[in-house]
Amino acid sequence: MNVDLHSHSLASDGLLKPAAVAMRARAGGVDVWALTDHDETSGLAEAKEAAEALGMRFIPGVEISVTWRPSPAQKDVTIHVVGLNIDPHNEVLAAGLKGIRSGRDERARRMALDLEIAGVRGAFEGAKKYAINPELLSRTHFARYLVEVGMVSSTHQAFNRYLTEGKPGYVEHEWASLPQAMEWILGAGGVPVVAHPGRYKLSTPQLNRFFGEFQQLGGGAIEVMTGSHTSEQYNHFAEVCRCFGFRASRGSDYHGPGESRVEPGSLPPLPRDLTPVWQDW
Ligand code: AMP
Ligand code: MN
Ligand code: MN
Ligand code: MN
């Protein structure tokens, strides 16, 4: 069974409508598929209808932006926690997500000011054009604008030169706390999953401390096979699952044609000895 539990649509920073992402997933051979837009569930109804029409099992999901501090002396990091099999109509979850979305506009204005100083004009309006969901203006939309105006040749370069920590278009931002995100996901009947754990700027001990807190708050799964991991990281995070007793997830983190390293459904399968997060579904 081909299971892909991480993808994005135009409801956040993907390039395709939810139904079109479903078609790409089906074309990639996916049998069980989740849409997991950033801080947003408005694409799930369309995704479910399309997925089921195509003969896939649909899992409603969301990818929540979390701010976590490794220790009082250290700087915050942003960590993504995917909620799988959530009830998208849960009111506490919906209100929580709305709250974190509401900070994005002001953040985008600060990013645009910084970019202006760095010589990039009109970035707020420019990025906004790409954000089909006006509540979800993301760095990805700025990256597309930076490519459009020729400041960089790819969105990848836009992140490297402008949109990551220490670069001129990066601003600090406070997302949900880890306990909040966990409460929203668990309260909506979902399973919290640490997204692409190999991508954070944390040392192995710091990341292990994060896993410990996540587990204490009711977290039981992490992504092992993701488009963000190298094959060494597949092995490392499989081992993390064995040590912590986590279930394992698999998801491409597909954002659309030309913007993703892997197509939906194309990652290697999970190591056979791990318990898949979808085991009981
Ligand atoms: P935001 O939630 O606005 O901070 O945007 C985060 C999104 O930016 C991620 O979900 C990715 O889609 C994208 N992103 C982050 N870092 C990179 C990178 N280095 N290269 C390409 N895309 C990135
Ligand atoms: Mn994204
Ligand atoms: Mn992510
Ligand atoms: Mn993602």
CSV table of C-alpha atoms and ligand atoms in Angstrom, one decimal:
chain,number,residue,atom,x,y,z
A,1,MET,CA,0.0,0.0,0.0
A,2,ASN,CA,1.4,3.4,-1.0
A,3,VAL,CA,0.7,5.9,1.7
A,4,ASP,CA,1.6,9.6,1.4
A,5,LEU,CA,0.6,11.8,4.4
A,6,HIS,CA,2.1,15.2,3.8
A,7,SER,CA,1.2,17.6,0.9
A,8,HIS,CA,0.2,21.2,0.2
A,9,SER,CA,-2.3,23.0,-2.0
A,10,LEU,CA,-3.2,26.6,-2.9
A,11,ALA,CA,-4.9,26.8,0.5
A,12,SER,CA,-1.4,27.3,1.9
A,13,ASP,CA,1.8,27.5,-0.1
A,14,GLY,CA,1.3,24.8,-2.7
A,15,LEU,CA,0.8,25.5,-6.4
A,16,LEU,CA,-2.2,23.4,-7.2
A,17,LYS,CA,-5.9,23.2,-6.1
A,18,PRO,CA,-6.6,20.5,-3.6
A,19,ALA,CA,-8.3,18.4,-6.3
A,20,ALA,CA,-5.3,18.7,-8.6
A,21,VAL,CA,-3.0,17.6,-5.8
A,22,ALA,CA,-5.2,14.6,-5.3
A,23,MET,CA,-4.8,13.8,-9.0
A,24,ARG,CA,-1.0,14.0,-8.8
A,25,ALA,CA,-1.1,11.7,-5.8
A,26,ARG,CA,-3.2,9.2,-7.6
A,27,ALA,CA,-0.9,9.5,-10.7
A,28,GLY,CA,2.0,8.7,-8.3
A,29,GLY,CA,0.3,5.5,-7.2
A,30,VAL,CA,-0.9,6.7,-3.8
A,31,ASP,CA,-3.6,4.7,-2.1
A,32,VAL,CA,-3.9,6.6,1.2
A,33,TRP,CA,-3.4,10.3,1.0
A,34,ALA,CA,-3.4,13.3,3.3
A,35,LEU,CA,-3.5,17.0,2.5
A,36,THR,CA,-1.7,18.9,5.3
A,37,ASP,CA,-1.7,22.6,4.5
A,38,HIS,CA,0.1,25.0,6.8
A,39,ASP,CA,-2.1,26.2,9.6
A,40,GLU,CA,-5.2,25.8,7.4
A,41,THR,CA,-7.9,23.3,6.8
A,42,SER,CA,-10.0,25.0,4.1
A,43,GLY,CA,-8.7,22.7,1.4
A,44,LEU,CA,-9.8,19.5,3.0
A,45,ALA,CA,-13.4,19.2,1.8
A,46,GLU,CA,-12.4,19.5,-1.9
A,47,ALA,CA,-9.4,17.2,-1.3
A,48,LYS,CA,-11.6,14.5,0.3
A,49,GLU,CA,-14.1,14.6,-2.5
A,50,ALA,CA,-11.5,14.4,-5.2
A,51,ALA,CA,-9.5,11.7,-3.4
A,52,GLU,CA,-12.5,9.5,-2.9
A,53,ALA,CA,-13.6,9.9,-6.5
A,54,LEU,CA,-10.2,8.8,-7.5
A,55,GLY,CA,-10.4,5.7,-5.3
A,56,MET,CA,-8.0,6.9,-2.6
A,57,ARG,CA,-8.5,6.8,1.1
A,58,PHE,CA,-8.4,10.4,2.4
A,59,ILE,CA,-6.8,11.4,5.7
A,60,PRO,CA,-7.6,15.0,6.8
A,61,GLY,CA,-4.5,16.7,8.0
A,62,VAL,CA,-2.8,20.0,8.9
A,63,GLU,CA,0.8,21.2,9.4
A,64,ILE,CA,1.0,23.5,12.4
A,65,SER,CA,3.8,26.0,12.8
A,66,VAL,CA,5.2,25.8,16.3
A,67,THR,CA,7.8,28.0,18.1
A,68,TRP,CA,10.0,26.0,20.5
A,69,ARG,CA,12.9,27.1,22.6
A,70,PRO,CA,15.6,24.5,23.3
A,71,SER,CA,16.5,26.2,26.6
A,72,PRO,CA,16.0,29.7,28.2
A,73,ALA,CA,19.5,30.8,26.9
A,74,GLN,CA,18.8,29.8,23.3
A,75,LYS,CA,16.9,31.2,20.4
A,76,ASP,CA,13.5,30.0,19.3
A,77,VAL,CA,13.2,27.6,16.4
A,78,THR,CA,10.2,26.9,14.2
A,79,ILE,CA,9.1,23.3,14.2
A,80,HIS,CA,6.3,21.9,12.1
A,81,VAL,CA,3.9,19.4,13.7
A,82,VAL,CA,1.6,17.6,11.4
A,83,GLY,CA,-1.8,16.6,12.7
A,84,LEU,CA,-3.2,13.6,10.9
A,85,ASN,CA,-6.8,12.2,11.0
A,86,ILE,CA,-8.1,15.3,12.6
A,87,ASP,CA,-11.7,16.4,12.7
A,88,PRO,CA,-11.4,19.6,10.7
A,89,HIS,CA,-14.6,20.9,12.2
A,90,ASN,CA,-13.3,20.8,15.8
A,91,GLU,CA,-13.9,24.3,17.1
A,92,VAL,CA,-10.8,24.6,19.3
A,93,LEU,CA,-8.5,23.5,16.5
A,94,ALA,CA,-10.2,25.9,14.1
A,95,ALA,CA,-9.9,28.8,16.5
A,96,GLY,CA,-6.2,27.9,17.2
A,97,LEU,CA,-5.3,27.8,13.6
A,98,LYS,CA,-7.1,31.0,12.8
A,99,GLY,CA,-5.1,32.6,15.6
A,100,ILE,CA,-1.8,31.6,14.2
A,101,ARG,CA,-2.8,32.6,10.6
A,102,SER,CA,-3.7,36.0,11.9
A,103,GLY,CA,-0.1,36.8,12.7
A,104,ARG,CA,1.0,36.2,9.1
A,105,ASP,CA,-0.1,39.5,7.6
A,106,GLU,CA,1.9,41.6,10.0
A,107,ARG,CA,4.9,39.3,9.6
A,108,ALA,CA,4.7,39.6,5.9
A,109,ARG,CA,4.7,43.4,6.2
A,110,ARG,CA,7.8,43.3,8.3
A,111,MET,CA,9.5,41.0,5.8
A,112,ALA,CA,8.6,43.3,3.0
A,113,LEU,CA,10.1,46.3,4.9
A,114,ASP,CA,13.3,44.3,5.4
A,115,LEU,CA,13.4,43.3,1.8
A,116,GLU,CA,12.8,47.0,0.7
A,117,ILE,CA,16.0,47.9,2.7
A,118,ALA,CA,17.8,45.1,0.9
A,119,GLY,CA,16.7,46.6,-2.5
A,120,VAL,CA,13.6,44.6,-3.2
A,121,ARG,CA,10.6,46.8,-4.0
A,122,GLY,CA,7.0,45.9,-3.7
A,123,ALA,CA,7.5,42.6,-2.0
A,124,PHE,CA,4.3,42.7,0.1
A,125,GLU,CA,1.9,43.2,-2.8
A,126,GLY,CA,4.1,41.0,-5.0
A,127,ALA,CA,4.0,38.1,-2.7
A,128,LYS,CA,0.3,38.6,-2.0
A,129,LYS,CA,-0.5,38.0,-5.7
A,130,TYR,CA,0.7,34.5,-5.3
A,131,ALA,CA,-1.2,33.8,-2.0
A,132,ILE,CA,-4.6,32.6,-3.2
A,133,ASN,CA,-5.6,32.3,0.4
A,134,PRO,CA,-5.3,35.8,1.7
A,135,GLU,CA,-4.9,34.5,5.3
A,136,LEU,CA,-1.9,32.5,4.4
A,137,LEU,CA,0.9,34.6,3.1
A,138,SER,CA,4.0,32.6,3.5
A,139,ARG,CA,7.7,32.8,2.7
A,140,THR,CA,7.1,30.6,-0.3
A,141,HIS,CA,5.0,33.4,-1.8
A,142,PHE,CA,7.9,35.8,-1.3
A,143,ALA,CA,10.3,33.3,-2.8
A,144,ARG,CA,8.1,33.2,-6.0
A,145,TYR,CA,8.0,37.0,-6.1
A,146,LEU,CA,11.8,37.2,-5.8
A,147,VAL,CA,12.2,34.9,-8.8
A,148,GLU,CA,9.6,36.9,-10.7
A,149,VAL,CA,11.5,40.1,-10.3
A,150,GLY,CA,14.8,38.4,-11.2
A,151,MET,CA,16.5,38.9,-7.8
A,152,VAL,CA,17.2,35.1,-7.7
A,153,SER,CA,17.0,32.4,-10.3
A,154,SER,CA,15.0,29.8,-8.2
A,155,THR,CA,12.8,29.7,-5.1
A,156,HIS,CA,15.6,27.6,-3.5
A,157,GLN,CA,18.0,30.5,-4.0
A,158,ALA,CA,15.4,32.9,-2.6
A,159,PHE,CA,15.4,31.0,0.6
A,160,ASN,CA,19.2,30.8,0.8
A,161,ARG,CA,19.8,34.5,0.0
A,162,TYR,CA,16.8,36.2,1.6
A,163,LEU,CA,14.3,34.2,3.5
A,164,THR,CA,16.2,32.2,6.1
A,165,GLU,CA,17.6,33.2,9.5
A,166,GLY,CA,20.3,35.8,9.3
A,167,LYS,CA,19.3,36.9,5.8
A,168,PRO,CA,17.8,40.3,4.9
A,169,GLY,CA,14.2,39.2,4.5
A,170,TYR,CA,13.9,37.0,7.6
A,171,VAL,CA,12.0,38.2,10.6
A,172,GLU,CA,11.4,36.4,13.9
A,173,HIS,CA,7.9,35.3,14.5
A,174,GLU,CA,6.0,33.6,17.3
A,175,TRP,CA,3.8,30.7,16.2
A,176,ALA,CA,1.8,28.3,18.4
A,177,SER,CA,3.5,26.8,21.5
A,178,LEU,CA,4.2,23.1,21.4
A,179,PRO,CA,1.6,22.4,24.2
A,180,GLN,CA,-1.0,24.4,22.3
A,181,ALA,CA,-0.5,22.6,19.0
A,182,MET,CA,-0.6,19.2,20.7
A,183,GLU,CA,-3.8,20.1,22.5
A,184,TRP,CA,-5.5,21.3,19.3
A,185,ILE,CA,-4.5,18.1,17.4
A,186,LEU,CA,-5.3,15.7,20.2
A,187,GLY,CA,-8.5,17.5,21.0
A,188,ALA,CA,-9.6,17.1,17.4
A,189,GLY,CA,-9.0,13.4,17.6
A,190,GLY,CA,-5.8,13.5,15.5
A,191,VAL,CA,-2.4,12.1,15.8
A,192,PRO,CA,0.5,14.6,16.2
A,193,VAL,CA,3.5,13.8,13.9
A,194,VAL,CA,6.8,15.7,14.0
A,195,ALA,CA,7.3,16.9,10.4
A,196,HIS,CA,10.7,16.4,8.6
A,197,PRO,CA,12.7,16.2,11.9
A,198,GLY,CA,16.0,16.3,10.0
A,199,ARG,CA,15.4,19.9,8.8
A,200,TYR,CA,15.7,21.8,12.0
A,201,LYS,CA,18.8,23.7,13.1
A,202,LEU,CA,19.1,21.7,16.3
A,203,SER,CA,21.8,19.5,17.6
A,204,THR,CA,21.0,15.8,18.1
A,205,PRO,CA,20.7,16.3,21.9
A,206,GLN,CA,18.4,19.3,21.4
A,207,LEU,CA,16.3,17.4,19.0
A,208,ASN,CA,16.1,14.5,21.3
A,209,ARG,CA,15.0,16.8,24.1
A,210,PHE,CA,12.3,18.1,21.7
A,211,PHE,CA,11.2,14.5,21.0
A,212,GLY,CA,11.0,13.9,24.8
A,213,GLU,CA,8.7,16.9,25.3
A,214,PHE,CA,6.6,16.0,22.3
A,215,GLN,CA,6.2,12.5,23.7
A,216,GLN,CA,5.3,13.8,27.2
A,217,LEU,CA,2.6,15.9,25.6
A,218,GLY,CA,1.1,12.9,23.9
A,219,GLY,CA,3.0,12.8,20.7
A,220,GLY,CA,3.6,9.3,19.3
A,221,ALA,CA,4.9,9.6,15.7
A,222,ILE,CA,7.6,11.3,13.5
A,223,GLU,CA,8.2,11.5,9.8
A,224,VAL,CA,10.9,9.1,8.7
A,225,MET,CA,10.5,9.0,5.0
A,226,THR,CA,10.0,12.6,3.8
A,227,GLY,CA,11.1,14.6,0.8
A,228,SER,CA,13.3,16.6,3.1
A,229,HIS,CA,15.5,13.7,4.3
A,230,THR,CA,18.7,12.2,2.9
A,231,SER,CA,19.0,8.4,3.1
A,232,GLU,CA,21.3,8.7,6.1
A,233,GLN,CA,18.5,10.6,7.8
A,234,TYR,CA,16.0,7.9,6.9
A,235,ASN,CA,18.2,5.5,8.9
A,236,HIS,CA,18.8,8.0,11.8
A,237,PHE,CA,15.1,8.7,12.3
A,238,ALA,CA,14.1,5.1,11.9
A,239,GLU,CA,16.5,4.5,14.9
A,240,VAL,CA,14.8,7.4,16.8
A,241,CYS,CA,11.5,5.6,16.3
A,242,ARG,CA,13.0,2.4,17.8
A,243,CYS,CA,14.5,4.3,20.8
A,244,PHE,CA,11.5,6.4,21.6
A,245,GLY,CA,8.9,3.9,20.6
A,246,PHE,CA,7.4,6.3,18.0
A,247,ARG,CA,5.3,5.3,15.1
A,248,ALA,CA,6.7,6.3,11.7
A,249,SER,CA,5.1,8.4,8.9
A,250,ARG,CA,5.8,8.8,5.2
A,251,GLY,CA,5.1,11.9,3.2
A,252,SER,CA,6.5,13.7,0.2
A,253,ASP,CA,5.7,17.3,1.4
A,254,TYR,CA,4.7,17.9,-2.2
A,255,HIS,CA,4.1,21.6,-3.0
A,256,GLY,CA,3.6,21.4,-6.8
A,257,PRO,CA,5.4,20.8,-10.1
A,258,GLY,CA,8.9,22.2,-10.1
A,259,GLU,CA,8.9,23.0,-6.4
A,260,SER,CA,9.4,19.7,-4.8
A,261,ARG,CA,12.2,17.2,-4.7
A,262,VAL,CA,9.9,14.2,-4.8
A,263,GLU,CA,6.6,13.5,-6.4
A,264,PRO,CA,3.7,12.2,-4.3
A,265,GLY,CA,4.0,8.4,-3.6
A,266,SER,CA,7.6,8.2,-4.8
A,267,LEU,CA,9.5,7.9,-1.5
A,268,PRO,CA,10.9,4.5,-0.4
A,269,PRO,CA,8.7,2.5,1.9
A,270,LEU,CA,9.1,2.6,5.7
A,271,PRO,CA,11.6,0.1,7.1
A,272,ARG,CA,9.6,-3.0,7.8
A,273,ASP,CA,10.2,-3.2,11.5
A,274,LEU,CA,8.7,0.2,12.2
A,275,THR,CA,5.1,0.6,13.2
A,276,PRO,CA,3.4,2.9,10.6
A,277,VAL,CA,1.4,5.8,12.0
A,278,TRP,CA,-1.6,4.5,9.9
A,279,GLN,CA,-1.5,1.0,11.5
A,280,ASP,CA,-4.9,1.3,13.3
A,281,TRP,CA,-6.7,3.4,10.7
B,1,AMP,P1,6.5,30.0,6.4
B,1,AMP,O1,5.5,29.1,7.1
B,1,AMP,O2,5.9,31.2,5.8
B,1,AMP,O3,7.7,30.3,7.3
B,1,AMP,O4,7.0,29.2,5.1
B,1,AMP,C1,7.6,28.0,5.3
B,1,AMP,C2,7.6,27.2,4.0
B,1,AMP,O5,8.7,27.7,3.2
B,1,AMP,C3,8.0,25.7,4.2
B,1,AMP,O6,6.8,25.0,4.4
B,1,AMP,C4,8.5,25.4,2.8
B,1,AMP,O7,7.5,25.2,1.9
B,1,AMP,C5,9.2,26.6,2.4
B,1,AMP,N1,10.7,26.6,2.7
B,1,AMP,C6,11.3,26.8,3.9
B,1,AMP,N2,12.6,26.7,3.7
B,1,AMP,C7,12.9,26.4,2.4
B,1,AMP,C8,14.0,26.2,1.6
B,1,AMP,N3,15.3,26.3,2.2
B,1,AMP,N4,13.9,26.0,0.3
B,1,AMP,C9,12.6,26.0,-0.2
B,1,AMP,N5,11.5,26.1,0.5
B,1,AMP,C10,11.6,26.4,1.8
B,2,MN,MN,5.4,24.8,2.7
B,3,MN,MN,7.1,21.8,7.0
B,4,MN,MN,4.9,20.7,4.6
